[in-house]
Coordinates of C-alpha atoms and ligand atoms in Angstrom, one line a residue:
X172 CA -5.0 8.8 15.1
X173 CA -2.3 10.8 14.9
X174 CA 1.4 8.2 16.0
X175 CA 4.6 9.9 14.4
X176 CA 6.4 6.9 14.2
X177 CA 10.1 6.9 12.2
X178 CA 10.8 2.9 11.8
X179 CA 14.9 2.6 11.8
X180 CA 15.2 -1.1 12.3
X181 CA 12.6 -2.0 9.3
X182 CA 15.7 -0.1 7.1
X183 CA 18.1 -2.4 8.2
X184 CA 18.7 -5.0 5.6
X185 CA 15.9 -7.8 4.5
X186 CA 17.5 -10.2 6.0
X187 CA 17.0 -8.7 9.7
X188 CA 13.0 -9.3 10.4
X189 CA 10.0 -10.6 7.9
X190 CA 7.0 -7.6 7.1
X191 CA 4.4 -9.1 9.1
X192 CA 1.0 -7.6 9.9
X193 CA -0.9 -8.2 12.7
X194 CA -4.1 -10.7 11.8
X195 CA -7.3 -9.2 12.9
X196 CA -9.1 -10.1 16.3
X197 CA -13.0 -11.0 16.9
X198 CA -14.0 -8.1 19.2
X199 CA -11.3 -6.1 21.1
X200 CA -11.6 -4.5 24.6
X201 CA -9.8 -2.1 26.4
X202 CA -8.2 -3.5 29.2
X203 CA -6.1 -0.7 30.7
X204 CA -4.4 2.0 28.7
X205 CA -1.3 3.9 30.2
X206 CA -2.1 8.0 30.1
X207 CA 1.1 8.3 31.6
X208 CA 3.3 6.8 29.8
X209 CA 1.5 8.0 27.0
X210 CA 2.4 11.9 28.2
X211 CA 5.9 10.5 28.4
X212 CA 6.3 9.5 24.9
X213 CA 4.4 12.4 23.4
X214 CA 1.6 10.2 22.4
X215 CA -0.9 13.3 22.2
X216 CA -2.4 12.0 19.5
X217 CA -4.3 9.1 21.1
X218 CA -7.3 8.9 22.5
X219 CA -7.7 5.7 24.5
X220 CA -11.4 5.6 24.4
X221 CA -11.9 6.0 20.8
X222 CA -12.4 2.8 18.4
X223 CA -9.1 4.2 15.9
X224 CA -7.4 3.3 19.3
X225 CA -8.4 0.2 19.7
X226 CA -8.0 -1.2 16.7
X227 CA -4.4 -0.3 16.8
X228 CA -3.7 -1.9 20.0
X229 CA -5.4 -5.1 19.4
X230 CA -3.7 -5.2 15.3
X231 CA -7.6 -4.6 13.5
X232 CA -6.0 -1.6 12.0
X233 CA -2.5 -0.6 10.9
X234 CA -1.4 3.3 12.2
X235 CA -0.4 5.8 9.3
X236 CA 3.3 5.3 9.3
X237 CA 3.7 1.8 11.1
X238 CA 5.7 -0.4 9.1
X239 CA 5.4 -3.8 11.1
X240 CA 8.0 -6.4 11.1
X241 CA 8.9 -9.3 13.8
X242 CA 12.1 -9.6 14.5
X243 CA 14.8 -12.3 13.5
X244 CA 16.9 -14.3 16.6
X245 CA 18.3 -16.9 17.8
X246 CA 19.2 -17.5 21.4
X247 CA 20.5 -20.2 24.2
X248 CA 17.8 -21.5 25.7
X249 CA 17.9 -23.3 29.0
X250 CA 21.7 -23.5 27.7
X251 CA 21.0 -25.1 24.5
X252 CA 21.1 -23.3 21.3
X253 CA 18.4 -22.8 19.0
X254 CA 19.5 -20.8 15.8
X255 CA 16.1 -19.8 14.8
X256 CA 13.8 -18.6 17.1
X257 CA 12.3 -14.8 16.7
X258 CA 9.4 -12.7 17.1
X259 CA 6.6 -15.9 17.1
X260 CA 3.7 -13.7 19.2
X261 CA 4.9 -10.1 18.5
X262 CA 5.4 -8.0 16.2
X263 CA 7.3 -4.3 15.9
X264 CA 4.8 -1.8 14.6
X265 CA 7.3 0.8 14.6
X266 CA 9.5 3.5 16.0
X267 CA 8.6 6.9 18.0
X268 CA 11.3 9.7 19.0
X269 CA 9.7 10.5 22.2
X270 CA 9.9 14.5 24.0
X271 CA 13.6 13.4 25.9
X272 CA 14.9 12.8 22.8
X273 CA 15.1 8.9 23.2
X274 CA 13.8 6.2 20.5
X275 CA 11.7 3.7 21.9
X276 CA 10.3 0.4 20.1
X277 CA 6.2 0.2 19.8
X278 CA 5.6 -4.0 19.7
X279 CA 2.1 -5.7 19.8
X280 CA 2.6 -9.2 21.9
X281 CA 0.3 -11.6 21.3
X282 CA -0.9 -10.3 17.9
X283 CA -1.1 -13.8 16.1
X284 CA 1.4 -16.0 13.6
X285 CA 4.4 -14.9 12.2
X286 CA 6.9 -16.4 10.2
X287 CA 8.7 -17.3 13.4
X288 CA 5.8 -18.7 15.1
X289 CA 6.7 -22.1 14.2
X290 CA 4.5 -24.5 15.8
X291 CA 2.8 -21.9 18.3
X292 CA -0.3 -19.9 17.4
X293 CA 1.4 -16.5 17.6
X294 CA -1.6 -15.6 20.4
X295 CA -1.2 -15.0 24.3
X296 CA -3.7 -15.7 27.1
X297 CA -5.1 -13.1 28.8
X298 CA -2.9 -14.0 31.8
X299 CA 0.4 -13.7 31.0
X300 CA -0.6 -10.0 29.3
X301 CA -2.1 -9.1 32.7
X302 CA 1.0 -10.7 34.6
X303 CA 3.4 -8.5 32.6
X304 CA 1.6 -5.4 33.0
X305 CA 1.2 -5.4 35.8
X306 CA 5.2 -6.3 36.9
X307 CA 6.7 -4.3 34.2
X308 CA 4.9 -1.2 35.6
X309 CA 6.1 -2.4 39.0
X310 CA 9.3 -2.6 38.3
X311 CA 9.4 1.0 36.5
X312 CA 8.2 2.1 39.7
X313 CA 10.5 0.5 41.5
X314 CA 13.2 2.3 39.4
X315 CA 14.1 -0.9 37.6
X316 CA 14.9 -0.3 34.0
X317 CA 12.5 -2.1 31.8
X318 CA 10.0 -2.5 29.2
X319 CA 7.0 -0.6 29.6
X320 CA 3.1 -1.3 29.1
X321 CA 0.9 0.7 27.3
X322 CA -1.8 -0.9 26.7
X323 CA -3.8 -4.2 27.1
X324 CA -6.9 -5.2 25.6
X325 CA -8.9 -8.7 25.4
X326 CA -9.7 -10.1 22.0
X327 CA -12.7 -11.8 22.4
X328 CA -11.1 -15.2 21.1
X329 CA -10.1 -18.0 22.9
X330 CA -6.5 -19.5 22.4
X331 CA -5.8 -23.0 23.4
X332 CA -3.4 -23.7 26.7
X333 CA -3.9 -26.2 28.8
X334 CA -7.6 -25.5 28.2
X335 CA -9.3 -23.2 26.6
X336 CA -8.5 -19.3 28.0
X337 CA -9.3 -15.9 26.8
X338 CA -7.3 -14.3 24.6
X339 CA -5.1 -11.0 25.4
X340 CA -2.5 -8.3 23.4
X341 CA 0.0 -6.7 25.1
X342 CA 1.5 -2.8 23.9
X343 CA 4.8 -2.9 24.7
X344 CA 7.2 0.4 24.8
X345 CA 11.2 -0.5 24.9
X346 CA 14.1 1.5 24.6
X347 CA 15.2 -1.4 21.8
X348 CA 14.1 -5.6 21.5
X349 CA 17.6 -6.3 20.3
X350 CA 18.9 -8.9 22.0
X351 CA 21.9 -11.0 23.0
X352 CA 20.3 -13.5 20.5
X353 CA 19.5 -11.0 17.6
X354 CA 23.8 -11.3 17.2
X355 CA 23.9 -15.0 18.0
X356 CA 21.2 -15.6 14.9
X357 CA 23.8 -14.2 12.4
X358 CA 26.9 -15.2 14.2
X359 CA 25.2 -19.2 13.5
X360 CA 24.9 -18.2 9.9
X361 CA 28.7 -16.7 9.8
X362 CA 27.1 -13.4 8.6
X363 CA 29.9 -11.1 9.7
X364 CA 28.5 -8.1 7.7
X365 CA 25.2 -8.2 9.7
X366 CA 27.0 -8.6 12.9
X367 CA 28.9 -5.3 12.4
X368 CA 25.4 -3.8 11.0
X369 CA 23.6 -4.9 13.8
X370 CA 26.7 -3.8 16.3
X371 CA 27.0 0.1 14.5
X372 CA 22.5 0.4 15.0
X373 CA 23.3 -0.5 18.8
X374 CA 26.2 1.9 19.4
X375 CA 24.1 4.6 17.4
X376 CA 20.9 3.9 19.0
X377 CA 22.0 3.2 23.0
X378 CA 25.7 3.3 23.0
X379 CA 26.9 6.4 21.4
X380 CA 29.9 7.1 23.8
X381 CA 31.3 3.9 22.3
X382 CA 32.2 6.1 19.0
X383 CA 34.8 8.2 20.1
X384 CA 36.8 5.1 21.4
X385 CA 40.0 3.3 19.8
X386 CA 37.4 0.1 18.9
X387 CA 33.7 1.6 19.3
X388 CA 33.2 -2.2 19.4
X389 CA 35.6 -3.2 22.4
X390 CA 33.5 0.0 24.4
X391 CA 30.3 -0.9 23.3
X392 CA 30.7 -4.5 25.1
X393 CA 32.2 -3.2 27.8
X394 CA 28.9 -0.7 28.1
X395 CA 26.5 -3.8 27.3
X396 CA 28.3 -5.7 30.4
X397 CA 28.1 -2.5 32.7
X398 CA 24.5 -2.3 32.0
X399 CA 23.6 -5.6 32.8
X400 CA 26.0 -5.9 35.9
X401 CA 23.6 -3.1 37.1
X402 CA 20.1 -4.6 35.8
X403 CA 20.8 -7.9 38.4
X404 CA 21.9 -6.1 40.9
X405 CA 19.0 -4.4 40.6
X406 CA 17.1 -7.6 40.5
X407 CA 18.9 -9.0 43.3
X408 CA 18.0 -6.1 45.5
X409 CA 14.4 -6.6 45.1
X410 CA 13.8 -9.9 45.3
X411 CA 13.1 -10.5 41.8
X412 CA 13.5 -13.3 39.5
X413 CA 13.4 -13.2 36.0
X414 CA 12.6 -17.1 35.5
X415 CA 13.9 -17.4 31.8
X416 CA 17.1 -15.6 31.2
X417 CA 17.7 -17.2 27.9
X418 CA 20.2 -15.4 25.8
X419 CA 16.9 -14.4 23.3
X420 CA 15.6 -12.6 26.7
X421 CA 18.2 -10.3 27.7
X422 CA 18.4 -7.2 26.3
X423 CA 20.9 -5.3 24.4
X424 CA 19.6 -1.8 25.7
X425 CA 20.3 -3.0 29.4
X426 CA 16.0 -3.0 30.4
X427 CA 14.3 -5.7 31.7
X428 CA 12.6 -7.9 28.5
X429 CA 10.5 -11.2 28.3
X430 CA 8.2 -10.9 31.7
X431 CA 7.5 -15.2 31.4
X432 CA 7.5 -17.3 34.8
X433 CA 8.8 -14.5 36.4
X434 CA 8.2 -13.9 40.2
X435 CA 8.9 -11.4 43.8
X436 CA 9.9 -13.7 46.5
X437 CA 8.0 -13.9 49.1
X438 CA 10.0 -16.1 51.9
X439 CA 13.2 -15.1 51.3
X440 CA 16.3 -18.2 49.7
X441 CA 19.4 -18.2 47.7
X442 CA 17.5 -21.0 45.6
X443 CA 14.5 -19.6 45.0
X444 CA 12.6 -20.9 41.6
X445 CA 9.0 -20.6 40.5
X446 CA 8.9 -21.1 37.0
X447 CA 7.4 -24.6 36.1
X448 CA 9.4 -25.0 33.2
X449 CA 13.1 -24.5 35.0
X450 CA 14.0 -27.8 36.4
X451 CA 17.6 -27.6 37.1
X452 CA 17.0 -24.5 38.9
X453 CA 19.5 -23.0 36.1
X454 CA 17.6 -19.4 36.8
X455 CA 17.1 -19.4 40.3
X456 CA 17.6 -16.1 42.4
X457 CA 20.7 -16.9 43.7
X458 CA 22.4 -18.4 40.4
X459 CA 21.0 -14.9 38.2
X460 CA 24.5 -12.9 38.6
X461 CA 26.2 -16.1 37.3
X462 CA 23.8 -16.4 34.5
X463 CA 23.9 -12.7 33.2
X464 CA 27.5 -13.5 32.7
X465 CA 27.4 -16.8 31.2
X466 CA 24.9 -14.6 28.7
X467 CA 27.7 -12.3 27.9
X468 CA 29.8 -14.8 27.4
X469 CA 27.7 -15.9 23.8
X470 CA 27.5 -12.2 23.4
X471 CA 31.7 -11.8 23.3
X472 CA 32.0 -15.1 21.0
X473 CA 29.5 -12.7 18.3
X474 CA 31.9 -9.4 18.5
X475 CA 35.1 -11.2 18.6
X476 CA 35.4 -10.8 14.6
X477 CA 35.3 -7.0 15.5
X478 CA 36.9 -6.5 17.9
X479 CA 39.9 -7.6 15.9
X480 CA 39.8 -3.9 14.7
X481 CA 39.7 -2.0 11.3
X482 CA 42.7 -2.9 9.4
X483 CA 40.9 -6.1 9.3
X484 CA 38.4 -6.8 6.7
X485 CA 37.5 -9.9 3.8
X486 CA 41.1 -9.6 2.2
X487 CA 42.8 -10.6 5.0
X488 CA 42.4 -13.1 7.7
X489 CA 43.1 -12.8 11.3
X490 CA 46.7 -14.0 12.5
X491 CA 46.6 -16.5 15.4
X492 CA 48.1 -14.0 17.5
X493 CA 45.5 -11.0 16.6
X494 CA 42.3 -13.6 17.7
X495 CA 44.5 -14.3 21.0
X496 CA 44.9 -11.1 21.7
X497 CA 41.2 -10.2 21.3
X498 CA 40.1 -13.6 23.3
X499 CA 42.2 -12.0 26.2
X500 CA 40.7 -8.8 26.0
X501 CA 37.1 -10.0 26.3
X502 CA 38.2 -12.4 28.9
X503 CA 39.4 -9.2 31.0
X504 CA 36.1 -7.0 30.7
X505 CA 33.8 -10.8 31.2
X506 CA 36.3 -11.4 34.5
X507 CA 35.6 -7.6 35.5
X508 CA 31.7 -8.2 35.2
X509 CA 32.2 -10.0 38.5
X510 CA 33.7 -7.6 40.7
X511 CA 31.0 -4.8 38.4
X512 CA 28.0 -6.7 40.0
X513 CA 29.6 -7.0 43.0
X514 CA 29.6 -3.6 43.6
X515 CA 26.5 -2.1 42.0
X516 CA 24.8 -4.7 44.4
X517 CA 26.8 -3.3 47.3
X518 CA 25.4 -0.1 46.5
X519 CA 22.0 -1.1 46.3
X520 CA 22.0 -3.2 49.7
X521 CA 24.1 -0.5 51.8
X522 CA 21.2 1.7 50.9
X523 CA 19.4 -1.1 51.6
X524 CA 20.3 -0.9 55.3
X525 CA 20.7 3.1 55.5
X526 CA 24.6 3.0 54.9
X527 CA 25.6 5.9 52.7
X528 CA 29.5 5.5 53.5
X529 CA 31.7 2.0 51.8
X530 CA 33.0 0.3 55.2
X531 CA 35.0 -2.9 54.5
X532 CA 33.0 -5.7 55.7
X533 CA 29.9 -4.3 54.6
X534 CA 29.4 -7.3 52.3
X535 CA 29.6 -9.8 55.6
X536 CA 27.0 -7.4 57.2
X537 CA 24.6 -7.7 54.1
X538 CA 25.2 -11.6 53.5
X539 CA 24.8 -12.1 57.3
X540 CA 21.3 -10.5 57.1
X541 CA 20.3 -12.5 53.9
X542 CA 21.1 -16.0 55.7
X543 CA 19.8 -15.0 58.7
X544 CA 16.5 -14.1 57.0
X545 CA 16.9 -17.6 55.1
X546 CA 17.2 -19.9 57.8
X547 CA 14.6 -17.8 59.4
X548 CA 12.2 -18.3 56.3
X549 CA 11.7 -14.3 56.5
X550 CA 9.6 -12.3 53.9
X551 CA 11.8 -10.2 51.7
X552 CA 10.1 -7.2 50.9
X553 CA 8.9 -6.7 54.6
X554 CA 12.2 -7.5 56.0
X555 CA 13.9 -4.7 54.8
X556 CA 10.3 -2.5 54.7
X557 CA 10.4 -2.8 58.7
X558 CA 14.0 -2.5 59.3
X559 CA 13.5 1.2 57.7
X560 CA 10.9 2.2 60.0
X561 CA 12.2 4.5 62.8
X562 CA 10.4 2.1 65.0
X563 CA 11.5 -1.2 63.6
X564 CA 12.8 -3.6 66.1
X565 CA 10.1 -5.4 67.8
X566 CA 7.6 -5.8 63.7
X567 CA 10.8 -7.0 61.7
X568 CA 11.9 -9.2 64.9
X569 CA 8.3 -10.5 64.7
X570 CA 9.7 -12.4 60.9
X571 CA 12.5 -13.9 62.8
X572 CA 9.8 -15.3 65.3
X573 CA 7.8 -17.3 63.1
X574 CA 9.2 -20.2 61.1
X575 CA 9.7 -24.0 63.0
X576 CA 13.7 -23.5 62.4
X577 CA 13.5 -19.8 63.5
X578 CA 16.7 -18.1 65.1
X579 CA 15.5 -14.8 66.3
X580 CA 18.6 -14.7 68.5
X581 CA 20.3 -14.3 65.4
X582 CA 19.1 -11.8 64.4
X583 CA 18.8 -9.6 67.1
X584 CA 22.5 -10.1 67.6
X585 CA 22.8 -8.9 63.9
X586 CA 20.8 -6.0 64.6
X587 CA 23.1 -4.8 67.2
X588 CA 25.9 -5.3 64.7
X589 CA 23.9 -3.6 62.2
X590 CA 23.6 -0.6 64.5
X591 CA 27.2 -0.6 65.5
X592 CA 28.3 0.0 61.7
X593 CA 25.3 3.1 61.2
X594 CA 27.1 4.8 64.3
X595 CA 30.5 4.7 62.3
X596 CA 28.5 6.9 59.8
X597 CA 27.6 10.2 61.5
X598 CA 24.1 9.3 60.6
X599 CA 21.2 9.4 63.0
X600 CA 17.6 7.0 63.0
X601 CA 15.6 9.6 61.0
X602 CA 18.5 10.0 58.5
X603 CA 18.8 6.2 57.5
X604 CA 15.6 5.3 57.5
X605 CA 14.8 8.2 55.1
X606 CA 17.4 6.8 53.1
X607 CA 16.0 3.2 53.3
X608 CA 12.2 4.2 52.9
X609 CA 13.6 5.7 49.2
X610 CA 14.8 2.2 48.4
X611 CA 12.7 -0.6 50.6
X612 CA 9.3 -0.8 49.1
X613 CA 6.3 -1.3 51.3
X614 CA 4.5 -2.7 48.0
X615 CA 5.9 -5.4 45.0
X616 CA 3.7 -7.6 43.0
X617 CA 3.3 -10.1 45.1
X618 CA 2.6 -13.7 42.9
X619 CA -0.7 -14.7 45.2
X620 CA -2.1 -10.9 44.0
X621 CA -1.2 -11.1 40.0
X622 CA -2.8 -14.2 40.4
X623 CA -5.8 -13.1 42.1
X624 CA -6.5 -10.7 39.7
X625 CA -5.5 -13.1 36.6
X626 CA -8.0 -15.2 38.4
X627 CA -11.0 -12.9 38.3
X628 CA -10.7 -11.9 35.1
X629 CA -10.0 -14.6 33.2
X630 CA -12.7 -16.6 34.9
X631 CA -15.6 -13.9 35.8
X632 CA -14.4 -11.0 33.1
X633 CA -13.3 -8.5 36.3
X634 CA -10.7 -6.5 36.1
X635 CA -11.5 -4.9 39.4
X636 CA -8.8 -6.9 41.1
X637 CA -6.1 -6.1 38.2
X638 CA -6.8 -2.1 38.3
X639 CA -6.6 -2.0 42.3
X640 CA -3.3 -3.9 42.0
X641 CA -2.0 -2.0 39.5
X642 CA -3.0 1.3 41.5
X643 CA -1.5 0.4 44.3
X644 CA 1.8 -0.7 42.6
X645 CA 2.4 2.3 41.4
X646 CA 3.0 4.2 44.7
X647 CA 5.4 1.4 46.1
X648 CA 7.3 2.8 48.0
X649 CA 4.5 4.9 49.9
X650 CA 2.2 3.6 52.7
X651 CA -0.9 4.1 51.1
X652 CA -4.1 3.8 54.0
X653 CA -6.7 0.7 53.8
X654 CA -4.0 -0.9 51.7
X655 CA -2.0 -2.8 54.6
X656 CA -3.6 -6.4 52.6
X657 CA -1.3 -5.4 50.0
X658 CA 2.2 -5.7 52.1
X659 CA 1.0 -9.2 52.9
X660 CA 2.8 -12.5 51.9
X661 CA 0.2 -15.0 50.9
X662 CA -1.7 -17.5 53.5
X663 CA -0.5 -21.2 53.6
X664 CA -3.6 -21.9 51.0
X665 CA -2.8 -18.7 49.0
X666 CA 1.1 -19.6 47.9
X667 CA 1.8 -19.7 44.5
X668 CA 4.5 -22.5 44.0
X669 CA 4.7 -22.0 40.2
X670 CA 5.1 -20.0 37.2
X671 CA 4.3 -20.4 33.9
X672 CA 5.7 -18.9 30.9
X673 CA 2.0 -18.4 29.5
X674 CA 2.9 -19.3 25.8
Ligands
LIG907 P1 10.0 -16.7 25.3 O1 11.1 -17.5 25.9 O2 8.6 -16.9 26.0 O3 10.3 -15.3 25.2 O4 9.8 -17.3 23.8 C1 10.7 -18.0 23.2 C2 10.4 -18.2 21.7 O5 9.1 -18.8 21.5 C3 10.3 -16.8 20.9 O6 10.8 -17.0 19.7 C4 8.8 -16.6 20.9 O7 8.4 -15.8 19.8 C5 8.3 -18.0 20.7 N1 6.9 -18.2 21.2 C6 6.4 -18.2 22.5 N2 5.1 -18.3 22.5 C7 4.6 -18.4 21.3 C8 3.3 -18.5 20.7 N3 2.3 -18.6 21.4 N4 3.3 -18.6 19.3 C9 4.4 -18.5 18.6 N5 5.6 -18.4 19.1 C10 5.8 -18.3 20.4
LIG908 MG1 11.4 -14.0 24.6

């Protein structure tokens, strides 16, 4: 099997991962393998079916050319730092320069111990690899930027949770699994060359505008926070939440990394949490924004050093008024983050709602709908999926009909708002809902499905469930016939309350 792989990050210094194979699995099956993606990254080489395959996606065999490492980093988690954390479950068989020109990180997850598993078993259950496959995809589809799967496979071992669970591996494709916490894990050790290594790799590899700049490093942070300011918004837009938005899960490349307890809301509220593990709600839906910042805070505290410019280096130290000065200018681009998100998520929620014009109060209009649909215990996804139907009114007033607390008054008052402000556009019904049906999806991974399918396949080995999911996911913005069960929120018996990180 033919994978032209070019491994740039395992010729960074020693100190930046640990060579670690992959240890061998009982008896590998192909779960699902991603011909598309695949075509994408000019994997023509691979033939899914055939045992060379195989043994490559479940780490039996190593390709020609891989050179596998896991990762080094440290990260905040849940707030609290942990200098030494890294690749425990996965491991980086290499590089590939795909057709468009762009480098993309090939990682096996779930792929046993490393020298950063510490007390885990370097394994995942079959669950969580299902879970992120099939999200991940989603959310590509949904034109969210993220990590990508490629392929999944079973390992005919069991590996120990709460009981005893089928064991899974993961193929993941990224653009780059550096993250906030790859430059906190030398920033900890004081390793200011590393810092600046690590920092020119990342302007080379994602940021190369940064170059041409009076401090490459000052642009590149300033590109990091711009990327991430449009990543939630994103987020926010869909009704996603990440669930663990530790510094160690947010990536440097701007995607989407680490699918754990994550989760779509169904019902939509500001305070929103599934993941079992989150008790102070630190990484709810509403409190994401805040968070991505609070990230980038740890991220300025690593660059600071460089930012002080090049006519610093080891013979001198910094003068008090050259660190101030630097402090103040990270402080301006971490304040700016706020009014960045602000309006990369007015952009996503005027499209939202069919608006291609910027109106002032467009924000009230938007946060209006979102409370109303709160108190109103409306469904996210469908919400906005009937308010871009030409023929909206009566299904999406149906939502606002429902719940004990319901205020359907409300909303039908904010509807006629809501059409007063499309009549200052000259925009007519077909118009904006064309616009809306490009950005409303009919279908998201709902959590009652992904556990459906995680259900019947961990229990009875059927994968039927996952691979009708996952087909109809990856249309979602289409109304696909005999699907309708698919736009559903979950029966009363069917509601997933939690989320589990699956390690
Ligand atoms: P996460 O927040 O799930 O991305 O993981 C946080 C840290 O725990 C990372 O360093 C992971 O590599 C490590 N980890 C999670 N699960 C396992 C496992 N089963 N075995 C070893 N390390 C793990
Ligand atoms: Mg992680």
């Amino acid at each position: 099997m033919k994978i032209q792989f070019d491994n740039s990050y395992a010729r960074l210094p020693e100190d930046f991962y640990s060579k670690t194979n992959p240890s061998p699995v009982k008896s590998p099956e192909l779960i699902k393998f991603n011909t598309e993606l695949a075509k994408e990254l000019g994997l023509t080489g691979v033939n899914p079916d055939s045992l060379e395959a195989l043994n490559v996606f479940s780490g039996n065999d190593i390709a020609e050319g891989s050179e596998p490492i896991s990762m080094a980093y440290a990260g905040h988690q849940f707030g609290g730092f942990s200098p030494r954390l890294g690749d425990g479950r996965a491991v980086l068989l290499g590089e590939i320069v795909a057709p468009n020109n762009t480098r993309y990180d090939f990682q096996l997850k779930g792929s046993g111990h490393t020298p950063w598993s510490r007390g885990g078993d370097g394994r995942s259950a079959l669950g969580p690899v299902l879970r992120e496959y099939l999200v991940s995809e989603a959310m590509a589809k949904l034109g969210v930027p993220t990590t990508r799967a490629l392929a999944a496979v079973t390992t005919g071992e069991e590996v120990a949770r709460n009981t005893l669970v089928p064991g899974g591996i993961l193929t993941r494709i990224a653009k780059g699994f550096v993250r906030v916490g790859t430059f906190q894990y030398f920033s900890s050790q004081g390793n200011q060359e590393a810092i600046k290594r690590l920092a020119d790799y990342e302007i080379d590899r994602h940021y190369p505008d940064a170059k041409n700049t009076d401090n490459p490093y000052i642009a590149f942070f300033k590109l990091v926070v711009d990327a991430q300011a449009k990543l939630i918004a994103k987020w926010m837009s869909l009704g996603f939440i990440h669930g663990v938005m530790n510094t160690d899960n947010m990536s440097i490349a701007g995607e989407t990394i680490d699918y754990g307890p994550c989760a779509f809301m169904d019902e939509f509220s500001h305070s929103r949490v599934y993941s079992s593990i989150d008790h102070q709600a630190r990484y709810a839906y509403g409190n994401q924004p805040k968070i991505g910042q609070w990230n980038l805070v740890r991220l300025a505290e690593t660059l600071l050093p460089l930012f002080i410019g090049k006519e610093i280096d080891e013979t001198r130290e910094a003068t008090d008024d050259e660190a101030q000065a630097v402090v103040k200018i990270a402080e301006d681009i971490l304040s700016n983050y706020s009014e960045l998100y602000h309006q990369y998520w007015l952009e996503n929620m005027r499209k939202k709602l069919g608006l291609s014009e910027s109106h002032e109060g467009d924000a009230e209009l938007i946060n209006d709908l979102l409370n109303i649909m709160e108190s109103n215990q409306a469904d996210f996804t469908l919400t906005f999926y009937y308010l871009s139907q030409v023929d909206q009114s009566e299904q999406a007033r149906a939502l606002f009909s429902q719940a004990d607390s319901s205020d359907s008054a409300g909303f039908d008052e904010w509807v006629v708002k809501w059409q007063e402000r499309l009549k200052e556009e000259s925009s007519n019904e077909e118009k904006y809902s064309a616009i809306m049906q490009t950005v409303n999806p009919v279908y998201i991974p709902r959590n009652h499905q992904i556990e459906a399918a995680i259900r019947a396949a961990e229990d009875n080995n059927d994968f039927s469930v996952f691979h009708a999911l996952h087909e109809v996911l990856e249309n979602p913005f289409e109304l696909q016939t005999g699907k309708e069960a698919y736009m559903l929120p979950p029966e009363p018996e069917e509601v997933v309350h939690q989320t589990f990180c699956g390690t």
